[in-house]
Short mmCIF file of C-alpha atoms in Angstrom, two decimals:
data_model
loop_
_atom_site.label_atom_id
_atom_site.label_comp_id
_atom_site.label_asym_id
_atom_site.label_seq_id
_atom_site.Cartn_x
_atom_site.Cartn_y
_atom_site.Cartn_z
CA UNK A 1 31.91 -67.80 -123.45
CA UNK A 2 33.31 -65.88 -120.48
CA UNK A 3 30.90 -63.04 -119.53
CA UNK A 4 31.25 -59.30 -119.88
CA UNK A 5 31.48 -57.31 -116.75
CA UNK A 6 29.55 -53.89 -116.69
CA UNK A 7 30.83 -51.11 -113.91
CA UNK A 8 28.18 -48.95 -113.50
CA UNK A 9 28.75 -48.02 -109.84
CA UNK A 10 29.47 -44.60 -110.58
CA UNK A 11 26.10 -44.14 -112.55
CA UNK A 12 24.09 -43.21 -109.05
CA UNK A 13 21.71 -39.97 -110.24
CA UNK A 14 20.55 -38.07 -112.83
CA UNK A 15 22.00 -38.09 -116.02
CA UNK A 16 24.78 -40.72 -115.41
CA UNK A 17 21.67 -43.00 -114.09
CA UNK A 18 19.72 -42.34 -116.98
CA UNK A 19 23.10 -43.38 -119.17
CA UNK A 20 23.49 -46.57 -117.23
CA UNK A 21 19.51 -47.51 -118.06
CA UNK A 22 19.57 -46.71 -121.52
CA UNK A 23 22.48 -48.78 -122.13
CA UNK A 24 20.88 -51.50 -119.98
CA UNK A 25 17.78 -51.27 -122.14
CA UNK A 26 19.30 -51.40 -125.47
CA UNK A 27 21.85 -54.44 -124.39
CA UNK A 28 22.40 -56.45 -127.35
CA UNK A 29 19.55 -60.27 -127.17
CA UNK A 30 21.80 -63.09 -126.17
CA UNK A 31 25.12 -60.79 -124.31
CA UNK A 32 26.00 -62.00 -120.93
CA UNK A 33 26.56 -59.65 -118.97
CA UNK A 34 27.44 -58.83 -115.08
CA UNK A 35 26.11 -55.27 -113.63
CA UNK A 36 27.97 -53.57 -111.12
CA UNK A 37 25.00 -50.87 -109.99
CA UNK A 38 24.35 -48.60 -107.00
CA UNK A 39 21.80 -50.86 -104.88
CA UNK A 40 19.22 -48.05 -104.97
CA UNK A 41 18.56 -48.19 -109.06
CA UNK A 42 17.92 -52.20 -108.81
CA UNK A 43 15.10 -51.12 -110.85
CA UNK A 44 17.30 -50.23 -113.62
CA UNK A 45 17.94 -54.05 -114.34
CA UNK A 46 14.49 -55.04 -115.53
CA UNK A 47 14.24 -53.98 -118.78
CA UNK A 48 16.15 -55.75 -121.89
CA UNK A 49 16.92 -58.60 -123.62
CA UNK A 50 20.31 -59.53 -122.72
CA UNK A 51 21.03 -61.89 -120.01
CA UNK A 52 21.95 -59.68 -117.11
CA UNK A 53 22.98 -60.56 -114.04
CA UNK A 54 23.14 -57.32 -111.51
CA UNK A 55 25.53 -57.07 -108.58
CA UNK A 56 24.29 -54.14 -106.22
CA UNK A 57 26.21 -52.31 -103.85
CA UNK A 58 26.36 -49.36 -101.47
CA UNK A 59 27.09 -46.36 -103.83
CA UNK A 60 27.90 -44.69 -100.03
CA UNK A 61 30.60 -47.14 -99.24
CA UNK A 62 31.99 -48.29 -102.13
CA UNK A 63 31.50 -45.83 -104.38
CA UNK A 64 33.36 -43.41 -101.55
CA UNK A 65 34.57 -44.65 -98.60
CA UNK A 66 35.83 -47.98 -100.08
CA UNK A 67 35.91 -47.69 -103.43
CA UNK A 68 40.01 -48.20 -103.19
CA UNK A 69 38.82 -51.58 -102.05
CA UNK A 70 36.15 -51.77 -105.02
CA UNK A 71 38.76 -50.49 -107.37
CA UNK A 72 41.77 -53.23 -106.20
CA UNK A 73 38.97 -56.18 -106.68
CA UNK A 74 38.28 -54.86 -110.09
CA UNK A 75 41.79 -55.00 -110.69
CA UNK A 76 42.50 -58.91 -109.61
CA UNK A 77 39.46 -59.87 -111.69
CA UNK A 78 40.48 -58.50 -114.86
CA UNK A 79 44.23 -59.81 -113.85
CA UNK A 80 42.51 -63.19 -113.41
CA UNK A 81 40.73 -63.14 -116.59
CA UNK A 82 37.36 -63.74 -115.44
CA UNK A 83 35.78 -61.56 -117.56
CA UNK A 84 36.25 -61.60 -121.27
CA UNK A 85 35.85 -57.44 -121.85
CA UNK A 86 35.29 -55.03 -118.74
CA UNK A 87 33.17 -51.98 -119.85
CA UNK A 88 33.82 -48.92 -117.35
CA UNK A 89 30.65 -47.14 -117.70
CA UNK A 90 31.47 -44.88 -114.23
CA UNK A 91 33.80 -42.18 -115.67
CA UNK A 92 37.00 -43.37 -113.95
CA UNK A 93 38.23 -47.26 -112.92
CA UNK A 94 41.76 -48.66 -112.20
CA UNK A 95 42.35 -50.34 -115.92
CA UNK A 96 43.13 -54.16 -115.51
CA UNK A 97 45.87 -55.52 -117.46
CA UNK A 98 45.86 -55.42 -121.15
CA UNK A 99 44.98 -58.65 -121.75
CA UNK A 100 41.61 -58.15 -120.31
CA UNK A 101 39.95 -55.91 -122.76
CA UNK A 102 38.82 -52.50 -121.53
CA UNK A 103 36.74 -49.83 -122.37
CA UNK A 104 36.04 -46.54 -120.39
CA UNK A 105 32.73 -44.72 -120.99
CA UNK A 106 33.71 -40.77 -119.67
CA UNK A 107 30.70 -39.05 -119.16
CA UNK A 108 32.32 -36.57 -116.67
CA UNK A 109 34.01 -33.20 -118.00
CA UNK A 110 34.85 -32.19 -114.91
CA UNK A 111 37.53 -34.79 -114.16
CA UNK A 112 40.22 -33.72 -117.37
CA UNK A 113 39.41 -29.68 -116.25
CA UNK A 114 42.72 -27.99 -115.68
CA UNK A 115 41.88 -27.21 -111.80
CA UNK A 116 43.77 -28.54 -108.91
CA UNK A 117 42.91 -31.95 -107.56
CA UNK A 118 40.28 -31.27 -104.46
CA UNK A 119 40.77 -33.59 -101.01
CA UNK A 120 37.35 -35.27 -101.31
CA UNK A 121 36.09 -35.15 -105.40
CA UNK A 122 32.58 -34.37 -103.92
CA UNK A 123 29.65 -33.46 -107.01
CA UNK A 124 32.05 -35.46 -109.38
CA UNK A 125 34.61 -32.76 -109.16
CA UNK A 126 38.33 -34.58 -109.23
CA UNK A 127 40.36 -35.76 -106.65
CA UNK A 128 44.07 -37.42 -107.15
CA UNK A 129 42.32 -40.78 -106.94
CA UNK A 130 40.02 -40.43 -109.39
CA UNK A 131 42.36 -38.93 -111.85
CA UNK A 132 44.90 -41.91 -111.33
CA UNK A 133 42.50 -44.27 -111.87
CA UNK A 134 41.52 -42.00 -114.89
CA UNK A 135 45.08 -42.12 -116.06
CA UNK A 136 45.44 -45.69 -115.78
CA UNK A 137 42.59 -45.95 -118.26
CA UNK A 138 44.36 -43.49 -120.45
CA UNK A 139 47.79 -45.66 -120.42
CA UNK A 140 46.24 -49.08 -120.68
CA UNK A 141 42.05 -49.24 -122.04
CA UNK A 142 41.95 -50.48 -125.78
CA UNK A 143 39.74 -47.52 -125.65
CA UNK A 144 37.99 -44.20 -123.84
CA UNK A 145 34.52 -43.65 -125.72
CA UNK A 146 33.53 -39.74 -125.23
CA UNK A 147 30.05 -38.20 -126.11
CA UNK A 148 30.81 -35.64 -128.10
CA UNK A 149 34.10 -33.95 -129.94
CA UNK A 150 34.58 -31.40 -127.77
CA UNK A 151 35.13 -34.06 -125.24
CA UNK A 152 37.51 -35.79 -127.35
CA UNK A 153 39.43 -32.42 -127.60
CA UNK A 154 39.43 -32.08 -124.01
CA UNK A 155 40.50 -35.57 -122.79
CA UNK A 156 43.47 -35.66 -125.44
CA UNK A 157 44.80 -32.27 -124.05
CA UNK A 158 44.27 -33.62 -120.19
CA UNK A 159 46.43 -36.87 -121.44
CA UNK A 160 48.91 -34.18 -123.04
CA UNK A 161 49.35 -32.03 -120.00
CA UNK A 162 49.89 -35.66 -117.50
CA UNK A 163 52.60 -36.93 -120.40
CA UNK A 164 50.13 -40.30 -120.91
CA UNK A 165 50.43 -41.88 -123.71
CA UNK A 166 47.22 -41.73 -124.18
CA UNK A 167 44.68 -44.92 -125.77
CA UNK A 168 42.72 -43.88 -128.35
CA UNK A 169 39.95 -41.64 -128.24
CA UNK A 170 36.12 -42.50 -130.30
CA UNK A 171 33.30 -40.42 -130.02
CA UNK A 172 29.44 -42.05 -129.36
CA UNK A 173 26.81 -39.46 -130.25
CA UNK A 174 23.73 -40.53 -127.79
CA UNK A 175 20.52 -39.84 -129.31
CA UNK A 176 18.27 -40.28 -126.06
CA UNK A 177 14.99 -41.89 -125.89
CA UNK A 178 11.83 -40.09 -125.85
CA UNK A 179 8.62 -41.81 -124.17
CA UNK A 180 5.93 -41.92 -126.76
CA UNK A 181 3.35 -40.15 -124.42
CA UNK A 182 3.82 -37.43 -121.59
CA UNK A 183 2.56 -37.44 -118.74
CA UNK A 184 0.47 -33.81 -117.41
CA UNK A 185 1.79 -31.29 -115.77
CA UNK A 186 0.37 -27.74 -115.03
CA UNK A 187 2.44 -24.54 -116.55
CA UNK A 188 3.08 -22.22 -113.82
CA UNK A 189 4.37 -19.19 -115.83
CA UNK A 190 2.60 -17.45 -118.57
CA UNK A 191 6.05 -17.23 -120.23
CA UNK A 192 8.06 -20.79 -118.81
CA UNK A 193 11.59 -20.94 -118.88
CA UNK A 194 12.57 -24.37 -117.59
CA UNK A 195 16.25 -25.72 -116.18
CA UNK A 196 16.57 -29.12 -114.92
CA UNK A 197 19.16 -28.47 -112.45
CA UNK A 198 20.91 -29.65 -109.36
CA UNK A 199 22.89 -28.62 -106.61
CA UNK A 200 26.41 -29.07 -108.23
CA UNK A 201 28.11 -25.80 -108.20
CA UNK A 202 28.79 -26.36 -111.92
CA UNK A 203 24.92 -25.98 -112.39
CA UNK A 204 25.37 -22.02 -111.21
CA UNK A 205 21.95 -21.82 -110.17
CA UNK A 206 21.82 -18.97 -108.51
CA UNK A 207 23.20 -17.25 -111.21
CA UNK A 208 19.71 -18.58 -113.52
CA UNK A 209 17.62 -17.53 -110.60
CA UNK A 210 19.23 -13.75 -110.49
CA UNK A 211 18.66 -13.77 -114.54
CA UNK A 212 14.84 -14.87 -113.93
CA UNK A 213 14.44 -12.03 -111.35
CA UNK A 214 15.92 -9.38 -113.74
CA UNK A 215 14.05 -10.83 -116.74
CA UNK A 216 10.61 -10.17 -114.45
CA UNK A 217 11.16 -6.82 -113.67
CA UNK A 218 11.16 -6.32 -117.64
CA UNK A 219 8.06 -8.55 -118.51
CA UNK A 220 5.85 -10.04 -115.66
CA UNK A 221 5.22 -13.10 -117.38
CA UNK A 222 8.37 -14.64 -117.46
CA UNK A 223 9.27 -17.14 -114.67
CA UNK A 224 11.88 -20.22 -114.16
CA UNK A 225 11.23 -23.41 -113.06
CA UNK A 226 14.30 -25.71 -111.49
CA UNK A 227 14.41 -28.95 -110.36
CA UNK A 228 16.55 -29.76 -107.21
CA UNK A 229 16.53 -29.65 -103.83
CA UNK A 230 16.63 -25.50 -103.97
CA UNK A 231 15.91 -23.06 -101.43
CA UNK A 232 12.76 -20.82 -102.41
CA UNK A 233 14.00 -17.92 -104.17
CA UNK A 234 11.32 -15.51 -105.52
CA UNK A 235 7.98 -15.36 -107.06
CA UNK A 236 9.14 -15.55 -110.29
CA UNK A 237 11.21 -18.99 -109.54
CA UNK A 238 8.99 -22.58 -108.97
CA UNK A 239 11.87 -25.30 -107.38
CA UNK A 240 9.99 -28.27 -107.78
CA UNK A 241 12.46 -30.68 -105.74
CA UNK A 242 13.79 -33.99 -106.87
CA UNK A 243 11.61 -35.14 -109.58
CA UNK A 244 11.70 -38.37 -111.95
CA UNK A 245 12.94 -38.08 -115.49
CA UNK A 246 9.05 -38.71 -116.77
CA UNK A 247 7.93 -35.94 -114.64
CA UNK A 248 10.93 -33.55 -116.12
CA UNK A 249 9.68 -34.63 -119.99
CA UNK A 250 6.44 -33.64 -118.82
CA UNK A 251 7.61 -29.84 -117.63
CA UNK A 252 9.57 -29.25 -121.18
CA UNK A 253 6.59 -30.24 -123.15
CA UNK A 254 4.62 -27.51 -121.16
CA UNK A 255 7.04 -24.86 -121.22
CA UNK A 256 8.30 -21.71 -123.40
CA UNK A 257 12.07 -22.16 -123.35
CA UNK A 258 14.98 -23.50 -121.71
CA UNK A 259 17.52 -21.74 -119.58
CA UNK A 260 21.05 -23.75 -119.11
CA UNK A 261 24.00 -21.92 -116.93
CA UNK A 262 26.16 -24.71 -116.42
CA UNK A 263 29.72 -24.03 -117.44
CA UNK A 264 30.81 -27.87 -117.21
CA UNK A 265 28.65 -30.50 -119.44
CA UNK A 266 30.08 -33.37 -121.51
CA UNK A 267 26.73 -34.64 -123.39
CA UNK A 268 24.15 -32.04 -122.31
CA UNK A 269 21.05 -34.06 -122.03
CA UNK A 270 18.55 -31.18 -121.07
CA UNK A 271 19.84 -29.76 -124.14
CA UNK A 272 18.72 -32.64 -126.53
CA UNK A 273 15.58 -32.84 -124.36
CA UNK A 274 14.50 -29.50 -125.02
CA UNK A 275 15.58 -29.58 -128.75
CA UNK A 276 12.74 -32.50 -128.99
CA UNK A 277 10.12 -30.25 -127.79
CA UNK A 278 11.34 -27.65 -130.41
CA UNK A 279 11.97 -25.01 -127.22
CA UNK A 280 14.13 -22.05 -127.67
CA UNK A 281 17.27 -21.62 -125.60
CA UNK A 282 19.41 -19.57 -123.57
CA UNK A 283 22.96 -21.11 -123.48
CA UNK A 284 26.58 -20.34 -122.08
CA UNK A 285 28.50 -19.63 -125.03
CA UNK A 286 30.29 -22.60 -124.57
CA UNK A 287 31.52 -25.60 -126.98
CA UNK A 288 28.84 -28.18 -126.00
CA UNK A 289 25.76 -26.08 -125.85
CA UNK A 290 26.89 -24.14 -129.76
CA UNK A 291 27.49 -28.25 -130.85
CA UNK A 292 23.63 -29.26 -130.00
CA UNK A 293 21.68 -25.98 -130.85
CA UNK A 294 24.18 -24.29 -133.61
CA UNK A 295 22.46 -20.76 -134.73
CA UNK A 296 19.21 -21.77 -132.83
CA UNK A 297 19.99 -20.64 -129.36
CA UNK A 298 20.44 -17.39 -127.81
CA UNK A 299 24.11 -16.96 -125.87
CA UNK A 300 25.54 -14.99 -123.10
CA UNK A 301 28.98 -14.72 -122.68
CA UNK A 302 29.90 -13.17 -119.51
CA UNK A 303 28.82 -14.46 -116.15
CA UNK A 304 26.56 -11.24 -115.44
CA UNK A 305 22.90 -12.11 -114.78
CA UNK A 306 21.89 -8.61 -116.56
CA UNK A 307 23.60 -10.25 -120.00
CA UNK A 308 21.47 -13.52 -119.66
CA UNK A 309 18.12 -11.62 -118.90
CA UNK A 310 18.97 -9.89 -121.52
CA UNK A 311 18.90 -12.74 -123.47
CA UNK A 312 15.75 -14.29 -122.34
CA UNK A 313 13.96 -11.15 -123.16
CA UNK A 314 15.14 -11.36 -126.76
CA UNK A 315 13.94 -14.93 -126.58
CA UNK A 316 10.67 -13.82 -125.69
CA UNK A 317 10.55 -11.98 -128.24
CA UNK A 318 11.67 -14.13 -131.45
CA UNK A 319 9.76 -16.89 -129.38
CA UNK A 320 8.51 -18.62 -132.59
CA UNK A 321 11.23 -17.39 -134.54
CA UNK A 322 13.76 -19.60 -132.58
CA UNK A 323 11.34 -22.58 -132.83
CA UNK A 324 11.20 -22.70 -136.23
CA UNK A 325 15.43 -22.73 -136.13
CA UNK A 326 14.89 -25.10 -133.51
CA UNK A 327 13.06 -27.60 -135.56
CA UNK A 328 15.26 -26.84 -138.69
CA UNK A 329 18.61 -27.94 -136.94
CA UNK A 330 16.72 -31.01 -135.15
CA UNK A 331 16.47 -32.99 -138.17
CA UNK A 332 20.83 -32.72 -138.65
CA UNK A 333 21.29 -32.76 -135.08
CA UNK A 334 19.63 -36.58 -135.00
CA UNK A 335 20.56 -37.99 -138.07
CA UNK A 336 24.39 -37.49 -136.61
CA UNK A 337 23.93 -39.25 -133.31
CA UNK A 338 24.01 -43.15 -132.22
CA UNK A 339 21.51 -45.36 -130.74
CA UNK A 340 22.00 -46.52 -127.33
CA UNK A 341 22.27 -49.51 -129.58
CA UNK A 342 25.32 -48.99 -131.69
CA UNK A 343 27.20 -47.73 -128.27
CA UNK A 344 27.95 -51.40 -127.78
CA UNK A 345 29.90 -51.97 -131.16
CA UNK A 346 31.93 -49.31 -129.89
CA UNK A 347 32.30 -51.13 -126.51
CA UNK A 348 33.54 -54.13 -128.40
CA UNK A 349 30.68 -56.32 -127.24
CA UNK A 350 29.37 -57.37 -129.97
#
């Protein structure tokens, strides 16, 4: 049987990585499959019991400078028939013909935003290549697999406003893997809000750190720590630099409550990360934060970092009161999500 190829190029840091492993990890025994990977996150390929075959490359070159190249070779082989299903794991592809099966994973909510098209897509943000390889997905995938409804909503209404005729839309709920054991960390704050950030603009971290500062003034013990490559801010604000993923499990299991300000998310990992501690939150009231935490969280509305201290102070103060919602809504939240596993019945694979 004629293998399946895997384009994961686009899966180069943080929470698109982590997608690419967990998938990787929870292959189905006995699929063959061929890896397209960025060459740094070889590492990625090791764990699993499908037969996988990895083709690294230069996320630098061909995931930007040639990746109309990448893209047109992608292309010939599905034309060609080489591989019996192509799953597009990296948020956009040029679709091959129809009669080589595809499916597009879109894990990227910033690429069907209503904004214009920028020269260089930099941080994920769109550019008019991306979007018509995105639109070639949308005319000819046998399907685009979303994480969450919201998303579904939003990638119908990007197909409506480009007049695609548009393939059809399924939703795969992750449920993300938690390591069994943590490893220690010290808490720097008496009261710890935590935000596993980055330096995307849609991450508005300067607009957490001004909250953190105003929320200090009030009560001494409250502090932020962010991951990132951050400039140092204040007292009250720890940037701890680019960290793994086991050290950022470690820093929610030691910490009072998350703080999210990002006004573009499709799945919201830190979200469900948190959720398994049982940590309170301070959200954007925004679609995919109220679809993960429901009544549990505490939302600001406005982009005014007095309104968000605001509501980190009332989070201090019904500290175990929003646990015990937390906790209450984790149970639901779970039993309505999919394994990494059942993500590849959706893919058609097996």
């Amino acid at each position: 049987m004629r293998p399946v190829l895997v384009n994961g190029l686009g899966c180069y840091e943080a929470g698109s990585r982590l997608v690419l492993r967990e998938l990787l990890k929870s292959a189905p025994a006995g699929a063959h499959l061929w890896v397209i990977l960025p060459s740094g996150n070889r590492a990625d390929l090791l764990a699993g019991a499908a037969v996988i075959h990895g083709i690294p490359l230069n996320h630098r070159v061909f995931g930007r400078w040639l990746r109309p190249l990448f893209e047109l070779s992608l292309y010939l082989l599905g034309a060609l028939g080489v591989f019996r299903r192509i799953v597009n794991v990296s948020n956009y592809g040029w679709c091959a013909p129809r009669w080589t099966p595809t499916v597009l994973y879109c894990h990227n909510a910033l690429l069907v935003e209503g904004g214009q098209d920028e020269w260089s897509g930099k941080g994920g943000r769109p550019n008019w290549f991306k979007r018509w390889c995105l639109d070639s997905c949308l005319k000819r995938a046998e399907k685009v697999v979303v994480q969450t409804e919201h998303m579904a909503v939003r990638m119908s209404a990007y197909a409506a406003r480009r007049g695609l005729g548009a393939a059809p839309i399924e939703v795969a709920r992750p449920l993300p893997s938690f390591p069994e054991t943590v490893k220690s960390v010290e808490k720097i704050f008496a009261f710890q809000f935590f935000y596993p950030a980055s330096s995307f603009p849609h991450k508005r971290v300067e607009l957490a750190v001004q909250a953190a500062i105003l929320a200090n003034r009030e009560d001494s013990r409250v502090g932020l720590v962010l991951t990132g490559e951050l400039p140092k801010r204040a007292s009250c604000v720890r940037e701890l630099g680019a960290i793994s993923h086991e050290t950022v499990m470690a820093h929610f299991a030691v910490s009072d409550a998350l703080l999210f300000t990002s006004n573009q998310e499709t799945l919201a990992l830190p979200l469900l990360e948190a959720m398994h501690h049982g940590l309170p939150a301070v959200l954007p009231e925004l679609p995919y934060a109220q679809d993960i935490y429901g009544e549990a969280a505490l939302y600001f509305k406005s982009d005014e970092p007095r309104e968000i201290a605001e509501a980190m102070m009332a989070c201090v103060r019904e500290s175990e009161k929003r646990r015990v919602r937390v906790t209450a809504r984790r149970e639901g939240e779970w039993n309505r999500r999919d394994s990494w596993s059942e993500h590849w019945n959706k893919f058609g694979v097996i």
